[in-house]
Amino acid sequence: TANCIQRAMEPGQKLFRLVSDQFIITDLTGRSVSDARLLYNRIRYEIACWIEAHQYQTVFTISAGIIDTKDRMNDYDQILKFLEFALNEAKLEGKNECYLFQKEDYHAWVHRQKLRKQLLHAVNNGFCGFEIYYQPIMHTREHSLVSAEALMRFFVPADPDADGDETGVARELVMISPAEFIPILEESGLIIPVGRWLVRTAAGVCKEWQKEHPGMRVQVNLSYVQVAKTDVLRDVREVLNEIGLSPECLGVELTESGYLDSNTHFKKLWDGLKKNGVLVILDDFGTGYSNLHCLGDLRPNYIKIDRSFTLKALNNQYEHDLMTQIITMTHKLGLTLCVEGIETESEFKKISELDPDYIQGFLFSRPQPAEEFYENLIGPAVAAAHLTA
């Protein structure tokens, strides 16, 4: 490999072996980044020729990170960190690629690493920083509360070095977007303990709400990692027995695009949940593969139409007609349907004409902590029930 690299190099460039299969080429002659890319392409060519000459007995790829040291500190350790990051980025792009170091990408990576440590600390310390917000799901015709979707939130200190002021007031917290922290949970495997915590906590809250609002349900989202690497069915059974919650009061949402292919592990979970009386919900319908066989083969208890699909139906006649047919087909199959993302009265009126069973969206409430959900939704629902009685 070193010989191939040296054959591609030009005067003024030096080659060093860093460790194992990693090399560093330095160029102090003032050549440009474009020249570095050309060098990388020549190296790839030399290696490809060597592999071919040896009848492909050894085949390997070469990835490269490029860093322009102009206007940068002359700190070897810092430059080495940048190079290591750049090389890893090249590998993530599929190998046999080169990546030019970008400070913005590096800072984003450092932020992700910091967030990963914060998530691990939270998991190992009683899930501190995690909180569950709940968003109501309403009956379309009766405008009554049917269920609550449990949504994970994560908070970190705005100033990590501040422990609080002299009065003992806790330091300010900021919420991290689920789109940012959930992928890290999944990549690290931390989604497994956090997912179990979410199911147990949401089931416990639902059980408390049922004391005043009998029949109240709660819905939780399962990650593909949870389904693939753990015995979710056993975990759900244990939670229901521990909390004393009826299975039909727990709904499990599984996204359409995530893992609805012919997977025996998934099918076993799907069938097991339904057999045990747990509601199985097909989430984000219309955004993934949209395999209609999912409705016939898997027969979920009900499906949820994603907000993006809802918006199209509200603004385009063709999409509106398509949603009408989907709702009609769903009802003919004996399934229930929920439309997500309704934010205004006009949207609600237009979608209601299609006769979906349930509605979810900011029109009724944004996701909110359990205490606020109880005060703003459970309490009024109980009062309305008493008034009707």
PDB file of C-alpha atoms in Angstrom, residues 50-351:
ATOM      1  CA  TRP A  50      -1.807  -3.372  -8.208  1.00  0.00           C
ATOM      2  CA  ILE A  51      -4.900  -5.400  -7.288  1.00  0.00           C
ATOM      3  CA  GLU A  52      -5.536  -6.245 -10.928  1.00  0.00           C
ATOM      4  CA  ALA A  53      -1.907  -7.215 -11.500  1.00  0.00           C
ATOM      5  CA  HIS A  54      -2.132  -9.661  -8.619  1.00  0.00           C
ATOM      6  CA  GLN A  55      -5.263 -11.358 -10.007  1.00  0.00           C
ATOM      7  CA  TYR A  56      -7.527  -9.786  -7.336  1.00  0.00           C
ATOM      8  CA  GLN A  57      -6.113 -12.080  -4.634  1.00  0.00           C
ATOM      9  CA  THR A  58      -6.364  -9.092  -2.271  1.00  0.00           C
ATOM     10  CA  VAL A  59      -9.120  -6.522  -2.677  1.00  0.00           C
ATOM     11  CA  PHE A  60      -9.510  -3.461  -0.479  1.00  0.00           C
ATOM     12  CA  THR A  61     -10.727   0.124  -0.554  1.00  0.00           C
ATOM     13  CA  ILE A  62      -8.918   3.307   0.370  1.00  0.00           C
ATOM     14  CA  SER A  63     -10.604   6.248   2.068  1.00  0.00           C
ATOM     15  CA  ALA A  64      -9.073   9.645   2.725  1.00  0.00           C
ATOM     16  CA  GLY A  65      -9.665  12.681   4.858  1.00  0.00           C
ATOM     17  CA  ILE A  66      -8.296  15.985   3.543  1.00  0.00           C
ATOM     18  CA  ILE A  67      -7.531  18.975   5.730  1.00  0.00           C
ATOM     19  CA  ASP A  68      -6.317  22.393   4.563  1.00  0.00           C
ATOM     20  CA  THR A  69      -4.011  23.641   7.336  1.00  0.00           C
ATOM     21  CA  LYS A  70      -3.959  27.227   6.127  1.00  0.00           C
ATOM     22  CA  ASP A  71      -4.970  29.686   8.855  1.00  0.00           C
ATOM     23  CA  ARG A  72      -5.175  26.815  11.344  1.00  0.00           C
ATOM     24  CA  MET A  73      -3.281  26.336  14.580  1.00  0.00           C
ATOM     25  CA  ASN A  74       0.027  24.509  14.356  1.00  0.00           C
ATOM     26  CA  ASP A  75      -1.137  22.022  16.938  1.00  0.00           C
ATOM     27  CA  TYR A  76      -0.326  18.473  15.896  1.00  0.00           C
ATOM     28  CA  ASP A  77      -2.804  16.859  18.307  1.00  0.00           C
ATOM     29  CA  GLN A  78      -5.631  19.124  17.132  1.00  0.00           C
ATOM     30  CA  ILE A  79      -4.845  18.534  13.455  1.00  0.00           C
ATOM     31  CA  LEU A  80      -4.719  14.795  14.150  1.00  0.00           C
ATOM     32  CA  LYS A  81      -8.234  14.977  15.663  1.00  0.00           C
ATOM     33  CA  PHE A  82      -9.457  16.812  12.567  1.00  0.00           C
ATOM     34  CA  LEU A  83      -7.840  14.239  10.279  1.00  0.00           C
ATOM     35  CA  GLU A  84      -9.312  11.325  12.208  1.00  0.00           C
ATOM     36  CA  PHE A  85     -12.746  12.920  11.955  1.00  0.00           C
ATOM     37  CA  ALA A  86     -12.326  13.569   8.218  1.00  0.00           C
ATOM     38  CA  LEU A  87     -11.245   9.970   7.589  1.00  0.00           C
ATOM     39  CA  ASN A  88     -14.229   8.601   9.509  1.00  0.00           C
ATOM     40  CA  GLU A  89     -16.568  10.839   7.521  1.00  0.00           C
ATOM     41  CA  ALA A  90     -15.102   9.465   4.287  1.00  0.00           C
ATOM     42  CA  LYS A  91     -15.756   5.911   5.500  1.00  0.00           C
ATOM     43  CA  LEU A  92     -19.310   6.804   6.483  1.00  0.00           C
ATOM     44  CA  GLU A  93     -19.911   8.031   2.931  1.00  0.00           C
ATOM     45  CA  GLY A  94     -19.404   4.475   1.736  1.00  0.00           C
ATOM     46  CA  LYS A  95     -15.601   3.992   1.682  1.00  0.00           C
ATOM     47  CA  ASN A  96     -13.433   4.511  -1.395  1.00  0.00           C
ATOM     48  CA  GLU A  97     -14.290   8.170  -0.913  1.00  0.00           C
ATOM     49  CA  CYS A  98     -12.436  11.288   0.195  1.00  0.00           C
ATOM     50  CA  TYR A  99     -13.848  13.962   2.487  1.00  0.00           C
ATOM     51  CA  LEU A 100     -12.683  17.554   2.891  1.00  0.00           C
ATOM     52  CA  PHE A 101     -12.672  18.639   6.526  1.00  0.00           C
ATOM     53  CA  GLN A 102     -15.427  21.137   7.339  1.00  0.00           C
ATOM     54  CA  LYS A 103     -15.412  22.861  10.706  1.00  0.00           C
ATOM     55  CA  GLU A 104     -19.204  22.986  10.825  1.00  0.00           C
ATOM     56  CA  ASP A 105     -19.427  19.210  10.391  1.00  0.00           C
ATOM     57  CA  TYR A 106     -16.799  18.707  13.075  1.00  0.00           C
ATOM     58  CA  HIS A 107     -18.621  20.898  15.587  1.00  0.00           C
ATOM     59  CA  ALA A 108     -21.869  19.035  14.832  1.00  0.00           C
ATOM     60  CA  TRP A 109     -20.062  15.748  15.472  1.00  0.00           C
ATOM     61  CA  VAL A 110     -18.620  17.045  18.758  1.00  0.00           C
ATOM     62  CA  HIS A 111     -22.124  18.126  19.756  1.00  0.00           C
ATOM     63  CA  ARG A 112     -23.476  14.649  18.991  1.00  0.00           C
ATOM     64  CA  GLN A 113     -20.716  13.050  21.052  1.00  0.00           C
ATOM     65  CA  LYS A 114     -21.530  15.354  23.956  1.00  0.00           C
ATOM     66  CA  LEU A 115     -25.232  14.573  23.631  1.00  0.00           C
ATOM     67  CA  ARG A 116     -24.459  10.845  23.566  1.00  0.00           C
ATOM     68  CA  LYS A 117     -22.636  11.199  26.901  1.00  0.00           C
ATOM     69  CA  GLN A 118     -25.559  13.188  28.352  1.00  0.00           C
ATOM     70  CA  LEU A 119     -28.006  10.501  27.271  1.00  0.00           C
ATOM     71  CA  LEU A 120     -25.870   7.754  28.797  1.00  0.00           C
ATOM     72  CA  HIS A 121     -25.606   9.723  32.049  1.00  0.00           C
ATOM     73  CA  ALA A 122     -29.388  10.180  32.097  1.00  0.00           C
ATOM     74  CA  VAL A 123     -30.034   6.462  31.563  1.00  0.00           C
ATOM     75  CA  ASN A 124     -27.601   5.555  34.347  1.00  0.00           C
ATOM     76  CA  ASN A 125     -29.138   8.074  36.748  1.00  0.00           C
ATOM     77  CA  GLY A 126     -32.813   7.223  36.855  1.00  0.00           C
ATOM     78  CA  PHE A 127     -33.589   8.653  33.396  1.00  0.00           C
ATOM     79  CA  CYS A 128     -33.042  12.209  34.681  1.00  0.00           C
ATOM     80  CA  GLY A 129     -33.670  14.699  31.901  1.00  0.00           C
ATOM     81  CA  PHE A 130     -36.168  12.447  30.155  1.00  0.00           C
ATOM     82  CA  GLU A 131     -39.831  13.369  30.290  1.00  0.00           C
ATOM     83  CA  ILE A 132     -42.943  12.068  28.588  1.00  0.00           C
ATOM     84  CA  TYR A 133     -45.324  14.480  26.904  1.00  0.00           C
ATOM     85  CA  TYR A 134     -48.828  13.384  25.946  1.00  0.00           C
ATOM     86  CA  GLN A 135     -50.936  14.458  22.968  1.00  0.00           C
ATOM     87  CA  PRO A 136     -54.678  13.688  22.899  1.00  0.00           C
ATOM     88  CA  ILE A 137     -56.445  11.628  20.269  1.00  0.00           C
ATOM     89  CA  MET A 138     -60.060  12.706  19.911  1.00  0.00           C
ATOM     90  CA  HIS A 139     -63.216  11.050  18.612  1.00  0.00           C
ATOM     91  CA  THR A 140     -64.132  12.887  15.411  1.00  0.00           C
ATOM     92  CA  ARG A 141     -67.901  13.047  15.842  1.00  0.00           C
ATOM     93  CA  GLU A 142     -68.191  13.208  19.625  1.00  0.00           C
ATOM     94  CA  HIS A 143     -65.137  15.449  20.204  1.00  0.00           C
ATOM     95  CA  SER A 144     -64.392  13.260  23.225  1.00  0.00           C
ATOM     96  CA  LEU A 145     -60.991  12.180  24.531  1.00  0.00           C
ATOM     97  CA  VAL A 146     -60.141   8.656  23.377  1.00  0.00           C
ATOM     98  CA  SER A 147     -56.448   8.177  24.043  1.00  0.00           C
ATOM     99  CA  ALA A 148     -53.100   9.893  24.552  1.00  0.00           C
ATOM    100  CA  GLU A 149     -49.928   9.344  22.545  1.00  0.00           C
ATOM    101  CA  ALA A 150     -46.831   9.222  24.753  1.00  0.00           C
ATOM    102  CA  LEU A 151     -43.954  11.182  23.207  1.00  0.00           C
ATOM    103  CA  MET A 152     -40.414  11.189  24.550  1.00  0.00           C
ATOM    104  CA  ARG A 153     -38.670  14.465  25.389  1.00  0.00           C
ATOM    105  CA  PHE A 154     -35.137  15.135  26.645  1.00  0.00           C
ATOM    106  CA  PHE A 155     -33.837  18.184  28.500  1.00  0.00           C
ATOM    107  CA  VAL A 156     -30.262  19.300  29.182  1.00  0.00           C
ATOM    108  CA  PRO A 157     -28.904  22.275  31.171  1.00  0.00           C
ATOM    109  CA  ALA A 158     -28.610  25.452  29.133  1.00  0.00           C
ATOM    110  CA  ASP A 159     -25.416  26.154  31.091  1.00  0.00           C
ATOM    111  CA  PRO A 160     -23.760  22.856  32.047  1.00  0.00           C
ATOM    112  CA  ASP A 161     -21.468  24.593  34.561  1.00  0.00           C
ATOM    113  CA  ALA A 162     -24.291  26.248  36.515  1.00  0.00           C
ATOM    114  CA  ASP A 163     -25.644  24.290  39.491  1.00  0.00           C
ATOM    115  CA  GLY A 164     -28.266  26.871  40.438  1.00  0.00           C
ATOM    116  CA  ASP A 165     -28.297  30.277  42.068  1.00  0.00           C
ATOM    117  CA  GLU A 166     -28.031  31.272  45.714  1.00  0.00           C
ATOM    118  CA  THR A 167     -31.741  30.761  46.272  1.00  0.00           C
ATOM    119  CA  GLY A 168     -31.517  27.134  45.205  1.00  0.00           C
ATOM    120  CA  VAL A 169     -33.387  27.698  41.939  1.00  0.00           C
ATOM    121  CA  ALA A 170     -32.541  24.936  39.489  1.00  0.00           C
ATOM    122  CA  ARG A 171     -30.538  25.815  36.418  1.00  0.00           C
ATOM    123  CA  GLU A 172     -32.394  26.485  33.182  1.00  0.00           C
ATOM    124  CA  LEU A 173     -33.099  23.506  30.941  1.00  0.00           C
ATOM    125  CA  VAL A 174     -33.447  23.387  27.178  1.00  0.00           C
ATOM    126  CA  MET A 175     -35.288  20.704  25.215  1.00  0.00           C
ATOM    127  CA  ILE A 176     -33.408  18.686  22.607  1.00  0.00           C
ATOM    128  CA  SER A 177     -35.398  17.825  19.493  1.00  0.00           C
ATOM    129  CA  PRO A 178     -36.507  14.156  19.295  1.00  0.00           C
ATOM    130  CA  ALA A 179     -35.223  14.159  15.708  1.00  0.00           C
ATOM    131  CA  GLU A 180     -31.775  14.806  17.179  1.00  0.00           C
ATOM    132  CA  PHE A 181     -31.603  12.554  20.239  1.00  0.00           C
ATOM    133  CA  ILE A 182     -33.678   9.531  19.186  1.00  0.00           C
ATOM    134  CA  PRO A 183     -31.280   8.511  16.341  1.00  0.00           C
ATOM    135  CA  ILE A 184     -28.429   8.662  18.870  1.00  0.00           C
ATOM    136  CA  LEU A 185     -30.412   6.472  21.260  1.00  0.00           C
ATOM    137  CA  GLU A 186     -30.966   3.978  18.454  1.00  0.00           C
ATOM    138  CA  GLU A 187     -27.347   3.992  17.258  1.00  0.00           C
ATOM    139  CA  SER A 188     -26.016   3.475  20.789  1.00  0.00           C
ATOM    140  CA  GLY A 189     -28.625   0.912  21.846  1.00  0.00           C
ATOM    141  CA  LEU A 190     -29.782   3.189  24.671  1.00  0.00           C
ATOM    142  CA  ILE A 191     -33.225   3.189  23.067  1.00  0.00           C
ATOM    143  CA  ILE A 192     -33.768  -0.223  24.666  1.00  0.00           C
ATOM    144  CA  PRO A 193     -33.711   0.857  28.347  1.00  0.00           C
ATOM    145  CA  VAL A 194     -35.295   4.218  27.509  1.00  0.00           C
ATOM    146  CA  GLY A 195     -38.070   2.509  25.521  1.00  0.00           C
ATOM    147  CA  ARG A 196     -38.827   0.184  28.417  1.00  0.00           C
ATOM    148  CA  TRP A 197     -38.923   3.158  30.784  1.00  0.00           C
ATOM    149  CA  LEU A 198     -41.344   4.984  28.472  1.00  0.00           C
ATOM    150  CA  VAL A 199     -43.757   2.027  28.249  1.00  0.00           C
ATOM    151  CA  ARG A 200     -43.721   1.471  32.023  1.00  0.00           C
ATOM    152  CA  THR A 201     -44.137   5.179  32.855  1.00  0.00           C
ATOM    153  CA  ALA A 202     -46.916   5.783  30.314  1.00  0.00           C
ATOM    154  CA  ALA A 203     -48.804   2.682  31.469  1.00  0.00           C
ATOM    155  CA  GLY A 204     -48.559   3.855  35.091  1.00  0.00           C
ATOM    156  CA  VAL A 205     -49.847   7.315  34.217  1.00  0.00           C
ATOM    157  CA  CYS A 206     -52.725   5.809  32.234  1.00  0.00           C
ATOM    158  CA  LYS A 207     -53.672   3.631  35.208  1.00  0.00           C
ATOM    159  CA  GLU A 208     -53.853   6.736  37.413  1.00  0.00           C
ATOM    160  CA  TRP A 209     -55.980   8.607  34.872  1.00  0.00           C
ATOM    161  CA  GLN A 210     -58.403   5.706  34.698  1.00  0.00           C
ATOM    162  CA  LYS A 211     -59.376   6.286  38.331  1.00  0.00           C
ATOM    163  CA  GLU A 212     -61.320   9.324  37.145  1.00  0.00           C
ATOM    164  CA  HIS A 213     -61.632   8.618  33.437  1.00  0.00           C
ATOM    165  CA  PRO A 214     -62.380   4.876  32.990  1.00  0.00           C
ATOM    166  CA  GLY A 215     -61.450   3.459  29.609  1.00  0.00           C
ATOM    167  CA  MET A 216     -58.663   5.965  29.045  1.00  0.00           C
ATOM    168  CA  ARG A 217     -55.944   4.585  26.764  1.00  0.00           C
ATOM    169  CA  VAL A 218     -52.314   5.420  26.091  1.00  0.00           C
ATOM    170  CA  GLN A 219     -50.238   4.778  22.955  1.00  0.00           C
ATOM    171  CA  VAL A 220     -46.463   4.300  22.768  1.00  0.00           C
ATOM    172  CA  ASN A 221     -44.049   4.199  19.833  1.00  0.00           C
ATOM    173  CA  LEU A 222     -41.626   1.311  19.448  1.00  0.00           C
ATOM    174  CA  SER A 223     -38.247   1.680  17.792  1.00  0.00           C
ATOM    175  CA  TYR A 224     -37.008  -0.760  15.186  1.00  0.00           C
ATOM    176  CA  VAL A 225     -33.996  -1.414  17.447  1.00  0.00           C
ATOM    177  CA  GLN A 226     -36.304  -2.461  20.296  1.00  0.00           C
ATOM    178  CA  VAL A 227     -38.197  -4.828  18.032  1.00  0.00           C
ATOM    179  CA  ALA A 228     -35.056  -6.322  16.480  1.00  0.00           C
ATOM    180  CA  LYS A 229     -32.960  -6.763  19.618  1.00  0.00           C
ATOM    181  CA  THR A 230     -35.325  -7.378  22.530  1.00  0.00           C
ATOM    182  CA  ASP A 231     -38.326  -9.475  23.461  1.00  0.00           C
ATOM    183  CA  VAL A 232     -40.825  -6.625  23.289  1.00  0.00           C
ATOM    184  CA  LEU A 233     -43.798  -8.921  23.820  1.00  0.00           C
ATOM    185  CA  ARG A 234     -42.381 -10.164  27.112  1.00  0.00           C
ATOM    186  CA  ASP A 235     -41.561  -6.587  28.201  1.00  0.00           C
ATOM    187  CA  VAL A 236     -45.108  -5.410  27.443  1.00  0.00           C
ATOM    188  CA  ARG A 237     -46.653  -8.345  29.312  1.00  0.00           C
ATOM    189  CA  GLU A 238     -44.492  -7.641  32.372  1.00  0.00           C
ATOM    190  CA  VAL A 239     -45.488  -3.968  32.404  1.00  0.00           C
ATOM    191  CA  LEU A 240     -49.203  -4.734  32.076  1.00  0.00           C
ATOM    192  CA  ASN A 241     -49.046  -7.282  34.925  1.00  0.00           C
ATOM    193  CA  GLU A 242     -46.953  -4.991  37.109  1.00  0.00           C
ATOM    194  CA  ILE A 243     -49.140  -1.916  36.586  1.00  0.00           C
ATOM    195  CA  GLY A 244     -52.435  -3.805  36.444  1.00  0.00           C
ATOM    196  CA  LEU A 245     -53.439  -2.135  33.182  1.00  0.00           C
ATOM    197  CA  SER A 246     -55.853  -3.901  30.831  1.00  0.00           C
ATOM    198  CA  PRO A 247     -54.140  -4.811  27.520  1.00  0.00           C
ATOM    199  CA  GLU A 248     -56.771  -3.030  25.427  1.00  0.00           C
ATOM    200  CA  CYS A 249     -55.807   0.222  27.167  1.00  0.00           C
ATOM    201  CA  LEU A 250     -52.281   0.108  25.739  1.00  0.00           C
ATOM    202  CA  GLY A 251     -51.649   0.847  22.078  1.00  0.00           C
ATOM    203  CA  VAL A 252     -48.347   0.128  20.336  1.00  0.00           C
ATOM    204  CA  GLU A 253     -47.531   2.296  17.328  1.00  0.00           C
ATOM    205  CA  LEU A 254     -45.260   0.823  14.664  1.00  0.00           C
ATOM    206  CA  THR A 255     -44.212   2.969  11.733  1.00  0.00           C
ATOM    207  CA  GLU A 256     -45.071   1.745   8.240  1.00  0.00           C
ATOM    208  CA  SER A 257     -41.706   2.491   6.637  1.00  0.00           C
ATOM    209  CA  GLY A 258     -39.595   1.026   9.424  1.00  0.00           C
ATOM    210  CA  TYR A 259     -39.938  -2.740   9.340  1.00  0.00           C
ATOM    211  CA  LEU A 260     -43.046  -4.056   7.683  1.00  0.00           C
ATOM    212  CA  ASP A 261     -41.243  -6.309   5.259  1.00  0.00           C
ATOM    213  CA  SER A 262     -41.616 -10.065   5.533  1.00  0.00           C
ATOM    214  CA  ASN A 263     -39.804 -10.413   8.837  1.00  0.00           C
ATOM    215  CA  THR A 264     -40.705 -13.386  11.009  1.00  0.00           C
ATOM    216  CA  HIS A 265     -39.520 -11.675  14.185  1.00  0.00           C
ATOM    217  CA  PHE A 266     -41.715  -8.658  13.516  1.00  0.00           C
ATOM    218  CA  LYS A 267     -44.685 -10.800  12.453  1.00  0.00           C
ATOM    219  CA  LYS A 268     -44.390 -12.833  15.654  1.00  0.00           C
ATOM    220  CA  LEU A 269     -44.425  -9.650  17.731  1.00  0.00           C
ATOM    221  CA  TRP A 270     -47.352  -8.204  15.766  1.00  0.00           C
ATOM    222  CA  ASP A 271     -49.442 -11.361  16.180  1.00  0.00           C
ATOM    223  CA  GLY A 272     -48.411 -11.766  19.826  1.00  0.00           C
ATOM    224  CA  LEU A 273     -49.480  -8.252  20.776  1.00  0.00           C
ATOM    225  CA  LYS A 274     -52.880  -8.689  19.132  1.00  0.00           C
ATOM    226  CA  LYS A 275     -53.346 -12.123  20.684  1.00  0.00           C
ATOM    227  CA  ASN A 276     -52.717 -10.622  24.117  1.00  0.00           C
ATOM    228  CA  GLY A 277     -55.274  -7.875  23.529  1.00  0.00           C
ATOM    229  CA  VAL A 278     -52.834  -4.986  23.016  1.00  0.00           C
ATOM    230  CA  LEU A 279     -53.898  -2.497  20.345  1.00  0.00           C
ATOM    231  CA  VAL A 280     -51.548  -2.498  17.348  1.00  0.00           C
ATOM    232  CA  ILE A 281     -51.450   0.745  15.379  1.00  0.00           C
ATOM    233  CA  LEU A 282     -49.887   1.297  11.958  1.00  0.00           C
ATOM    234  CA  ASP A 283     -48.331   4.766  12.206  1.00  0.00           C
ATOM    235  CA  ASP A 284     -47.341   7.233   9.461  1.00  0.00           C
ATOM    236  CA  PHE A 285     -49.445   5.501   6.820  1.00  0.00           C
ATOM    237  CA  GLY A 286     -48.872   7.125   3.451  1.00  0.00           C
ATOM    238  CA  THR A 287     -45.241   8.140   4.026  1.00  0.00           C
ATOM    239  CA  GLY A 288     -43.412   4.838   3.613  1.00  0.00           C
ATOM    240  CA  TYR A 289     -43.789   1.938   1.270  1.00  0.00           C
ATOM    241  CA  SER A 290     -47.586   2.172   1.456  1.00  0.00           C
ATOM    242  CA  ASN A 291     -47.884  -1.559   0.868  1.00  0.00           C
ATOM    243  CA  LEU A 292     -51.616  -2.079   0.977  1.00  0.00           C
ATOM    244  CA  HIS A 293     -51.027  -5.730   1.805  1.00  0.00           C
ATOM    245  CA  CYS A 294     -50.096  -4.484   5.300  1.00  0.00           C
ATOM    246  CA  LEU A 295     -53.756  -3.702   5.910  1.00  0.00           C
ATOM    247  CA  GLY A 296     -54.948  -7.111   4.769  1.00  0.00           C
ATOM    248  CA  ASP A 297     -52.103  -9.328   5.986  1.00  0.00           C
ATOM    249  CA  LEU A 298     -51.298  -7.651   9.290  1.00  0.00           C
ATOM    250  CA  ARG A 299     -54.747  -6.265  10.088  1.00  0.00           C
ATOM    251  CA  PRO A 300     -53.789  -3.583  12.606  1.00  0.00           C
ATOM    252  CA  ASN A 301     -56.425  -2.352  15.042  1.00  0.00           C
ATOM    253  CA  TYR A 302     -56.221   1.004  13.312  1.00  0.00           C
ATOM    254  CA  ILE A 303     -53.985   3.129  11.128  1.00  0.00           C
ATOM    255  CA  LYS A 304     -52.797   6.721  11.418  1.00  0.00           C
ATOM    256  CA  ILE A 305     -52.585   9.021   8.412  1.00  0.00           C
ATOM    257  CA  ASP A 306     -49.442  11.159   8.630  1.00  0.00           C
ATOM    258  CA  ARG A 307     -49.555  14.970   8.708  1.00  0.00           C
ATOM    259  CA  SER A 308     -47.688  15.236   5.391  1.00  0.00           C
ATOM    260  CA  PHE A 309     -50.377  13.163   3.676  1.00  0.00           C
ATOM    261  CA  THR A 310     -53.072  15.188   5.434  1.00  0.00           C
ATOM    262  CA  LEU A 311     -51.635  18.459   4.108  1.00  0.00           C
ATOM    263  CA  LYS A 312     -51.653  17.125   0.560  1.00  0.00           C
ATOM    264  CA  ALA A 313     -55.293  16.074   0.920  1.00  0.00           C
ATOM    265  CA  LEU A 314     -56.188  19.534   2.205  1.00  0.00           C
ATOM    266  CA  ASN A 315     -54.531  21.338  -0.683  1.00  0.00           C
ATOM    267  CA  ASN A 316     -54.910  19.028  -3.654  1.00  0.00           C
ATOM    268  CA  GLN A 317     -58.100  17.508  -5.029  1.00  0.00           C
ATOM    269  CA  TYR A 318     -56.352  14.385  -6.312  1.00  0.00           C
ATOM    270  CA  GLU A 319     -54.798  13.723  -2.891  1.00  0.00           C
ATOM    271  CA  HIS A 320     -58.142  14.527  -1.266  1.00  0.00           C
ATOM    272  CA  ASP A 321     -59.851  11.904  -3.407  1.00  0.00           C
ATOM    273  CA  LEU A 322     -57.071   9.445  -2.609  1.00  0.00           C
ATOM    274  CA  MET A 323     -57.534   9.936   1.127  1.00  0.00           C
ATOM    275  CA  THR A 324     -61.286   9.497   0.698  1.00  0.00           C
ATOM    276  CA  GLN A 325     -60.716   6.125  -0.938  1.00  0.00           C
ATOM    277  CA  ILE A 326     -58.226   5.065   1.757  1.00  0.00           C
ATOM    278  CA  ILE A 327     -60.696   5.887   4.532  1.00  0.00           C
ATOM    279  CA  THR A 328     -63.488   4.042   2.712  1.00  0.00           C
ATOM    280  CA  MET A 329     -61.261   1.008   2.134  1.00  0.00           C
ATOM    281  CA  THR A 330     -60.086   1.029   5.763  1.00  0.00           C
ATOM    282  CA  HIS A 331     -63.661   1.017   7.064  1.00  0.00           C
ATOM    283  CA  LYS A 332     -64.656  -1.774   4.657  1.00  0.00           C
ATOM    284  CA  LEU A 333     -61.819  -3.843   6.128  1.00  0.00           C
ATOM    285  CA  GLY A 334     -63.298  -3.283   9.559  1.00  0.00           C
ATOM    286  CA  LEU A 335     -60.367  -1.127  10.704  1.00  0.00           C
ATOM    287  CA  THR A 336     -60.299   2.199  12.522  1.00  0.00           C
ATOM    288  CA  LEU A 337     -58.512   5.268  11.197  1.00  0.00           C
ATOM    289  CA  CYS A 338     -56.932   8.358  12.783  1.00  0.00           C
ATOM    290  CA  VAL A 339     -55.905  11.473  10.854  1.00  0.00           C
ATOM    291  CA  GLU A 340     -52.877  13.277  12.304  1.00  0.00           C
ATOM    292  CA  GLY A 341     -51.778  16.884  12.033  1.00  0.00           C
ATOM    293  CA  ILE A 342     -55.048  18.809  12.229  1.00  0.00           C
ATOM    294  CA  GLU A 343     -54.175  22.331  13.367  1.00  0.00           C
ATOM    295  CA  THR A 344     -57.099  24.611  12.463  1.00  0.00           C
ATOM    296  CA  GLU A 345     -60.898  24.549  12.544  1.00  0.00           C
ATOM    297  CA  SER A 346     -61.044  24.759   8.756  1.00  0.00           C
ATOM    298  CA  GLU A 347     -58.760  21.717   8.439  1.00  0.00           C
ATOM    299  CA  PHE A 348     -60.878  19.840  10.964  1.00  0.00           C
ATOM    300  CA  LYS A 349     -64.095  20.671   9.103  1.00  0.00           C
ATOM    301  CA  LYS A 350     -62.734  19.531   5.741  1.00  0.00           C
ATOM    302  CA  ILE A 351     -61.230  16.292   7.076  1.00  0.00           C
TER     303      ILE A 351
END
